[in-house]
Amino acid sequence: MSEFGLHSWLVEEQHQRYLDDPDSVDQVWRDFFATATEAPADAPPQQDDADKAVRLAGLIHAYRVRGHLSAATDPLASERPPLHPDLGIHAHGLVDEDLDREFAVAGFAGKTRARLRDVLTTLQDAYCRTVSVEYMHIRDARERSWIQQRVEAPRPRFTQAEQQRILYRLGAAEAFETFLHVKYVGHKRYSLEGGESAIVLLDALLHRAIGDGLPEAVIGMAHRGRLNVLANIVGKSYAQMFHEFEDAADIRSIHGSGDVKYHLGADGVFRAEDGRSIAVSVVANPSHLEIVGPVAEGVVRAKQDLTAAPFAVLPVVVHGDAAFAGQGVVAETLNVSQLEGYRTGGTVHVVVNNQLGFTTAPASGRSSTYATDVARTVEAPIFHVNGDDPEAVVQVAHAAFEYRQAFHKDVVIDLVCYRRHGHSEVDDPSITQPAMYERIAAKSSVRELYAETLLRQGDIGEKDVEFARRDYRDRLERAFAETREPPPSTGEVSVASPSAARTAISEVTARHVLATQSVLPPGFAVHPRVLPQLQRRVAMPDTGKVDWATGETLAIGSLLLDGVPVRLAGQDSRRGTFGQRHAVLTDRTTGAEYVPLNALGPAAFSPYDSSLSELAAVAFEYGYSLARPDALVLWEAQFGDFANGAQTVVDEYISSSEQKWGQRSGVTLLLPHGLEGQGPDHSSGRIERFLQLCAQDNMTIAMPSLPGNYFHLLRQQALGGSRRPLVVFTPKSMLRLKAATSTLEEFTTGGFRAVIPDGTCDPSRVRRVLLCSGKVFYDLDAYRREAGVTDTAIVRLERLYPFPGDELHRELRRHPDHAEVRWVQEEPANQGAWTFVGPRVGSMAAGVVARVSRPDASAPAVGSAHRHAAEQRGLVRDAFA
């Protein structure tokens, strides 16, 4: 079916349904068809009025759906795009003689009747000038109507004061880039030249946020234009930025390795002319362009959870066109935007559309018409605007903010502009895009074009233009002069050392926490398979066998009583992948949900099932942890193997953010790990990869083997005062292993043990010491008991990093010097902890440390359960051979 046929069929099908049964169509169509056949009392009857009105409705619908395809949004285009075939009057059965006839338009542009010529003018102004909008993919008629009322209304005229502010902002953005270009030749700065209207856009957004009383905005963005935003929006001092270009900072004042200037974040205050202000921050980012998006969303959600007003913090994420279309994390982040555990009340996405990647043209960079098409999946409206029309940019910024406030959904602004220089200032883009860059070289800047327009219209004078530019340039010169003086030294930066918190709880507290598991709301019908588990959980302190899930419940519940909020998100985490947790109960009859631990207070437990995502999900939790140092923030993988989908977050944020940006996070990753015959994709959390990233006390890596030790580990993470990420390799089969339980005393005394000694044999008679971590301990211990071995000690290394060298050395010294030391692991030799632990243990053992493991392998585990079992039996025998 042709495009014209589709639109005509849609209107005629709705019309026929209206004739058959008026109540069967939406109110919008009822209103239209009710008035379409009504002519003014003084008008002569025309037999085809109703038919023409229906055809006009098809034309209006076509503009709303396809008008953006004929919009003049490209600042590099030499002429307007041709009119799309769907938008011609003849395509809808209308003729030139109809142009001056009046038809019923059912409220279009606030009118009941209008001439066809006037309707066309309104449609062209609304959809085919320098602004266009895609919104007809939105299913909610209220949202579509809201957008129509705004975009089809006459464009408001800006006051002289508003125009002067726009001009000043453009001048500031341009002068900043020009100044850096002259003063720091050859430096990479990823300039905003060609897209200076982005500063105007952000300025307009923040002014509206101030007007609505929002206290804070958080910006996530990659490096293009970042320095300009830091200077002209966040208010980072020019002198500080110039010192970064000079690389003149006192190295004694820098903690960590640092990062390039266009990756750094900043906090500031944005002020309006009337003195009102809003806190604004830019989140630090790596060169992985779009990963900062979910981090910023996590920061915003955490800040919102601290405020009484819902959605009071505004998230703004600035993208590049190539990255927005190309990076899968964009789709992941959009997908969680309306989920309960991730909602931030709508994000304003700004795509600074250079119409080019590094050197890659759109034809090679995406299959879709627009870089923004991915946003249609979440029914976000998409405004396309020509960056050379700054007043249109402001208009769109206002509309986007108002939509966010009205519907609490994401909205996208496609700021179509260009990049005056290459990907960086040292790159020559004319090599791959010669025609494009010939046009760019001949173009005046947006500031010059806007100034010319205002002068031509008589809105401002030449003195106003020159004053704005000179004033800003003078401020930059003064700041630059300050960089001639060395910055003051702030001395060594102190770094907080981990503190040992009291993690044991009283027996009264333990029983109080567990009592919540079986006390349900009146009439609540819990699943019959779940209720016995909860009842057993309550009784476990008396049995002396507290299992893993109960130990975790005690940790979370006792933290809530201590006033520590706990957020747990992950894949199937509310129930638990292995049916062990049951943090949220569901009524079998009503579907109502109940979180037993939230009966404790005063803090809240917030368990969420995440989307089936790792990259955006982990990035979100990392961001959340930055803004909530008071909370324990947990992310759990369905299986530890799947955490490699978030490798970018682990590499760029979790392991290195403190060294690069001075950023501290207490995010905790729970990664189910263990070779149990489930194949290569359900066996390994890739311990070796995390350990390879360990240095400078950047994170904690642990593989506890007892529920009690896991309990103390979580409480230490929340209460210890040292904010560093924690990675816990958690069990699967051990969840229900009777040997892997703890007594109540293990929760009411002591603390986390990095090394657990062997308490079953006489140290003086030991000939062999087996060191291990995790589940393999229970396989080794079972073999030792069955074989009656009495000369072998099994020592558990519960924390792998920071490596507990002193504790382990003391334990090894308890045994004779001649005792052989072996490291035993389930994983292949080139995986697991061996390559990290081996050299460290070797430096403290009397002799050579032997390794017992599976042989080197490219996959973590075999696919056959029988083969796995045979390998495991052989490995355990070899440990004692």
Short mmCIF file of C-alpha atoms in Angstrom, two decimals, residues 228-527:
data_model
loop_
_atom_site.label_atom_id
_atom_site.label_comp_id
_atom_site.label_asym_id
_atom_site.label_seq_id
_atom_site.Cartn_x
_atom_site.Cartn_y
_atom_site.Cartn_z
CA ASN A 228 32.41 24.58 26.97
CA VAL A 229 29.61 23.19 29.10
CA LEU A 230 31.84 23.12 32.18
CA ALA A 231 32.79 26.76 31.64
CA ASN A 232 29.54 28.29 30.44
CA ILE A 233 26.89 26.17 32.19
CA VAL A 234 28.44 24.61 35.30
CA GLY A 235 30.60 27.63 36.06
CA LYS A 236 33.96 25.92 36.37
CA SER A 237 36.55 28.67 36.63
CA TYR A 238 38.41 29.60 33.47
CA ALA A 239 41.66 29.83 35.39
CA GLN A 240 41.30 26.24 36.59
CA MET A 241 40.63 25.03 33.07
CA PHE A 242 43.59 26.94 31.66
CA HIS A 243 45.84 25.44 34.35
CA GLU A 244 44.70 22.02 33.11
CA PHE A 245 45.76 22.99 29.59
CA GLU A 246 49.10 24.19 30.98
CA ASP A 247 49.44 20.89 32.90
CA ALA A 248 50.72 23.07 35.72
CA ALA A 249 49.10 21.44 38.73
CA ASP A 250 51.29 20.56 41.70
CA ILE A 251 51.58 16.78 41.45
CA ARG A 252 51.58 16.54 45.26
CA SER A 253 48.02 17.84 45.24
CA ILE A 254 46.80 15.13 42.91
CA HIS A 255 45.50 11.86 44.29
CA GLY A 256 45.72 9.01 41.80
CA SER A 257 46.60 8.90 38.14
CA GLY A 258 44.25 11.66 37.02
CA ASP A 259 42.63 11.87 33.60
CA VAL A 260 42.54 14.11 30.55
CA LYS A 261 40.67 17.39 31.06
CA TYR A 262 37.77 16.53 28.76
CA HIS A 263 36.81 13.51 30.92
CA LEU A 264 36.58 15.36 34.22
CA GLY A 265 33.37 16.09 36.04
CA ALA A 266 32.45 19.16 38.07
CA ASP A 267 29.80 20.56 40.40
CA GLY A 268 28.57 24.12 40.19
CA VAL A 269 25.66 26.51 40.38
CA PHE A 270 23.76 27.88 37.41
CA ARG A 271 22.23 31.31 38.01
CA ALA A 272 19.39 33.09 36.27
CA GLU A 273 19.32 36.89 35.75
CA ASP A 274 16.93 37.35 38.66
CA GLY A 275 19.36 35.70 41.08
CA ARG A 276 17.60 32.37 41.41
CA SER A 277 19.80 29.34 40.93
CA ILE A 278 19.97 25.60 40.47
CA ALA A 279 22.75 23.19 41.45
CA VAL A 280 24.21 21.54 38.37
CA SER A 281 26.84 18.86 37.94
CA VAL A 282 28.52 17.05 35.07
CA VAL A 283 29.36 13.41 35.73
CA ALA A 284 32.90 12.25 34.95
CA ASN A 285 33.10 9.98 31.91
CA PRO A 286 35.56 7.79 30.02
CA SER A 287 36.01 7.72 26.26
CA HIS A 288 33.37 4.98 25.97
CA LEU A 289 30.94 7.58 24.73
CA GLU A 290 27.50 6.46 25.89
CA ILE A 291 28.30 4.62 29.09
CA VAL A 292 27.98 7.83 31.10
CA GLY A 293 24.22 7.88 30.38
CA PRO A 294 23.13 5.15 32.80
CA VAL A 295 25.70 6.36 35.35
CA ALA A 296 24.08 9.80 35.32
CA GLU A 297 20.63 8.21 35.60
CA GLY A 298 21.76 6.29 38.68
CA VAL A 299 23.13 9.46 40.26
CA VAL A 300 19.81 11.22 39.61
CA ARG A 301 17.69 8.38 41.00
CA ALA A 302 19.79 8.32 44.17
CA LYS A 303 19.40 12.06 44.64
CA GLN A 304 15.67 11.81 43.99
CA ASP A 305 15.33 9.07 46.59
CA LEU A 306 16.67 11.56 49.12
CA THR A 307 14.08 14.23 48.31
CA ALA A 308 10.45 14.44 49.33
CA ALA A 309 9.30 15.78 45.95
CA PRO A 310 9.17 13.09 43.24
CA PHE A 311 11.42 13.54 40.23
CA ALA A 312 12.80 16.84 41.57
CA VAL A 313 16.27 16.33 40.05
CA LEU A 314 16.46 16.86 36.28
CA PRO A 315 18.58 14.41 34.26
CA VAL A 316 20.05 15.75 31.01
CA VAL A 317 22.14 13.44 28.84
CA VAL A 318 24.06 14.88 25.89
CA HIS A 319 24.89 12.45 23.08
CA GLY A 320 26.65 12.37 19.76
CA ASP A 321 24.67 11.25 16.72
CA ALA A 322 26.93 8.35 15.75
CA ALA A 323 27.12 7.04 19.32
CA PHE A 324 23.40 7.42 20.01
CA ALA A 325 22.61 5.21 17.02
CA GLY A 326 25.56 2.87 17.39
CA GLN A 327 25.97 2.09 21.08
CA GLY A 328 23.68 -0.61 22.48
CA VAL A 329 23.80 0.85 25.98
CA VAL A 330 21.55 3.66 24.70
CA ALA A 331 18.75 1.18 24.01
CA GLU A 332 19.36 -0.53 27.37
CA THR A 333 19.13 2.79 29.20
CA LEU A 334 16.00 3.90 27.36
CA ASN A 335 14.42 0.54 28.12
CA VAL A 336 14.71 0.98 31.90
CA SER A 337 13.46 4.58 31.86
CA GLN A 338 9.93 3.65 32.92
CA LEU A 339 10.77 0.72 35.23
CA GLU A 340 9.95 1.11 38.91
CA GLY A 341 13.50 0.64 40.13
CA TYR A 342 15.04 3.00 37.58
CA ARG A 343 12.56 5.78 36.81
CA THR A 344 13.88 9.32 37.09
CA GLY A 345 10.76 11.14 35.91
CA GLY A 346 11.94 11.61 32.35
CA THR A 347 15.33 12.48 30.89
CA VAL A 348 15.96 15.24 28.39
CA HIS A 349 18.25 13.69 25.78
CA VAL A 350 20.17 16.16 23.62
CA VAL A 351 21.79 14.70 20.51
CA VAL A 352 24.46 17.08 19.24
CA ASN A 353 24.12 15.90 15.67
CA ASN A 354 27.36 16.57 13.80
CA GLN A 355 26.02 14.51 10.88
CA LEU A 356 29.26 12.58 11.09
CA GLY A 357 31.08 10.15 13.37
CA PHE A 358 34.88 10.22 13.61
CA THR A 359 35.19 9.90 9.86
CA THR A 360 32.15 7.68 9.31
CA ALA A 361 29.18 9.10 7.39
CA PRO A 362 25.59 8.32 8.50
CA ALA A 363 25.14 5.98 5.53
CA SER A 364 27.81 3.74 7.05
CA GLY A 365 26.89 4.35 10.67
CA ARG A 366 23.22 3.43 10.91
CA SER A 367 20.39 1.71 9.06
CA SER A 368 17.70 4.09 10.31
CA THR A 369 16.61 7.41 8.87
CA TYR A 370 17.61 9.34 11.97
CA ALA A 371 20.24 8.81 14.63
CA THR A 372 17.41 9.18 17.15
CA ASP A 373 15.13 6.42 15.87
CA VAL A 374 16.01 4.12 18.76
CA ALA A 375 14.06 6.46 21.06
CA ARG A 376 10.83 5.57 19.28
CA THR A 377 10.93 2.21 21.06
CA VAL A 378 9.94 3.90 24.34
CA GLU A 379 7.48 6.27 22.65
CA ALA A 380 9.59 9.32 23.37
CA PRO A 381 8.78 12.41 21.31
CA ILE A 382 11.70 13.49 19.13
CA PHE A 383 12.22 17.15 18.26
CA HIS A 384 14.52 17.87 15.31
CA VAL A 385 15.83 21.42 15.23
CA ASN A 386 18.24 23.35 13.03
CA GLY A 387 21.20 24.45 15.14
CA ASP A 388 21.54 27.61 13.06
CA ASP A 389 18.17 28.84 14.38
CA PRO A 390 18.87 29.48 18.07
CA GLU A 391 15.39 30.84 18.77
CA ALA A 392 13.94 27.57 17.48
CA VAL A 393 16.42 25.75 19.73
CA VAL A 394 15.10 27.63 22.76
CA GLN A 395 11.52 26.91 21.71
CA VAL A 396 12.27 23.19 21.50
CA ALA A 397 14.12 23.21 24.84
CA HIS A 398 11.06 24.72 26.50
CA ALA A 399 8.72 22.20 24.89
CA ALA A 400 10.95 19.27 25.86
CA PHE A 401 11.17 20.37 29.48
CA GLU A 402 7.43 20.98 29.72
CA TYR A 403 6.73 17.53 28.24
CA ARG A 404 9.04 15.95 30.81
CA GLN A 405 7.29 17.75 33.62
CA ALA A 406 3.83 16.88 32.31
CA PHE A 407 4.33 13.18 31.56
CA HIS A 408 7.54 12.19 33.40
CA LYS A 409 8.88 10.45 30.32
CA ASP A 410 12.04 10.73 28.25
CA VAL A 411 12.15 13.27 25.45
CA VAL A 412 14.77 13.68 22.71
CA ILE A 413 16.11 16.83 21.05
CA ASP A 414 18.00 16.20 17.82
CA LEU A 415 20.15 19.33 17.52
CA VAL A 416 21.19 19.18 13.87
CA CYS A 417 24.46 21.06 13.47
CA TYR A 418 27.97 20.30 12.24
CA ARG A 419 31.53 19.93 13.49
CA ARG A 420 33.78 22.75 12.31
CA HIS A 421 36.99 20.82 12.98
CA GLY A 422 37.81 17.12 12.89
CA HIS A 423 37.06 14.58 15.57
CA SER A 424 39.80 16.37 17.46
CA GLU A 425 41.47 19.62 16.49
CA VAL A 426 44.54 17.80 15.17
CA ASP A 427 42.50 15.75 12.70
CA ASP A 428 41.77 16.78 9.09
CA PRO A 429 38.19 15.80 8.22
CA SER A 430 38.41 17.04 4.64
CA ILE A 431 40.33 13.88 3.74
CA THR A 432 37.20 11.77 4.04
CA GLN A 433 34.43 14.42 3.74
CA PRO A 434 35.83 17.00 1.29
CA ALA A 435 32.49 18.34 0.03
CA MET A 436 31.01 18.62 3.51
CA TYR A 437 34.00 20.50 4.87
CA GLU A 438 34.12 22.83 1.89
CA ARG A 439 30.60 23.93 2.83
CA ILE A 440 31.55 24.21 6.50
CA ALA A 441 34.61 26.35 5.71
CA ALA A 442 32.40 28.79 3.82
CA LYS A 443 29.79 29.04 6.59
CA SER A 444 29.43 31.86 9.05
CA SER A 445 29.08 30.81 12.69
CA VAL A 446 25.65 30.60 14.27
CA ARG A 447 26.49 33.67 16.36
CA GLU A 448 27.30 35.67 13.25
CA LEU A 449 24.16 34.49 11.48
CA TYR A 450 21.96 35.32 14.45
CA ALA A 451 23.56 38.73 14.96
CA GLU A 452 23.01 39.55 11.28
CA THR A 453 19.36 38.53 11.58
CA LEU A 454 18.78 40.70 14.65
CA LEU A 455 20.56 43.68 13.07
CA ARG A 456 18.56 43.31 9.87
CA GLN A 457 15.33 43.18 11.83
CA GLY A 458 16.37 46.17 13.92
CA ASP A 459 16.00 44.21 17.16
CA ILE A 460 19.47 45.17 18.45
CA GLY A 461 22.26 47.52 17.45
CA GLU A 462 25.87 46.92 16.43
CA LYS A 463 27.06 48.20 19.83
CA ASP A 464 25.09 45.46 21.60
CA VAL A 465 26.72 42.80 19.43
CA GLU A 466 30.25 44.07 19.94
CA PHE A 467 29.84 44.69 23.67
CA ALA A 468 28.71 41.15 24.35
CA ARG A 469 31.63 39.67 22.48
CA ARG A 470 34.26 42.02 23.92
CA ASP A 471 33.04 41.59 27.50
CA TYR A 472 33.35 37.83 27.36
CA ARG A 473 36.72 37.93 25.60
CA ASP A 474 38.12 40.30 28.23
CA ARG A 475 37.09 37.94 31.02
CA LEU A 476 38.90 35.09 29.30
CA GLU A 477 42.04 37.20 28.89
CA ARG A 478 42.06 38.07 32.57
CA ALA A 479 41.66 34.43 33.51
CA PHE A 480 44.42 33.45 31.09
CA ALA A 481 46.77 35.97 32.68
CA GLU A 482 46.21 34.27 36.02
CA THR A 483 47.57 31.01 34.63
CA ARG A 484 50.98 32.64 34.29
CA GLU A 485 51.24 32.25 38.07
CA PRO A 486 51.68 28.68 39.37
CA PRO A 487 48.62 27.31 41.12
CA PRO A 488 48.89 27.09 44.91
CA SER A 489 49.85 23.72 46.33
CA THR A 490 47.24 22.08 48.50
CA GLY A 491 49.69 19.52 49.84
CA GLU A 492 49.23 15.79 49.90
CA VAL A 493 45.68 14.56 49.53
CA SER A 494 44.69 12.29 52.40
CA VAL A 495 42.85 9.10 51.57
CA ALA A 496 40.56 7.50 54.12
CA SER A 497 41.77 4.13 55.38
CA PRO A 498 39.28 1.34 55.94
CA SER A 499 38.02 1.21 59.49
CA ALA A 500 36.96 -1.90 61.33
CA ALA A 501 33.29 -1.48 62.19
CA ARG A 502 31.47 -3.61 64.72
CA THR A 503 29.55 -6.05 62.54
CA ALA A 504 28.26 -8.55 65.12
CA ILE A 505 24.67 -8.18 66.31
CA SER A 506 22.85 -9.31 69.41
CA GLU A 507 20.79 -12.49 69.55
CA VAL A 508 17.73 -10.34 70.23
CA THR A 509 18.34 -8.41 67.01
CA ALA A 510 18.87 -11.58 65.01
CA ARG A 511 15.60 -13.11 66.20
CA HIS A 512 13.76 -9.83 65.68
CA VAL A 513 14.94 -9.68 62.06
CA LEU A 514 14.01 -13.27 61.30
CA ALA A 515 10.60 -12.93 62.93
CA THR A 516 9.56 -10.67 60.06
CA GLN A 517 9.82 -13.60 57.65
CA SER A 518 6.70 -15.34 58.89
CA VAL A 519 4.60 -12.36 60.03
CA LEU A 520 2.46 -11.51 57.02
CA PRO A 521 -0.37 -8.99 56.47
CA PRO A 522 -3.84 -10.30 57.37
CA GLY A 523 -5.27 -12.41 54.57
CA PHE A 524 -2.01 -12.46 52.61
CA ALA A 525 -1.89 -15.73 50.65
CA VAL A 526 1.74 -16.65 50.24
CA HIS A 527 2.69 -19.47 47.87
#
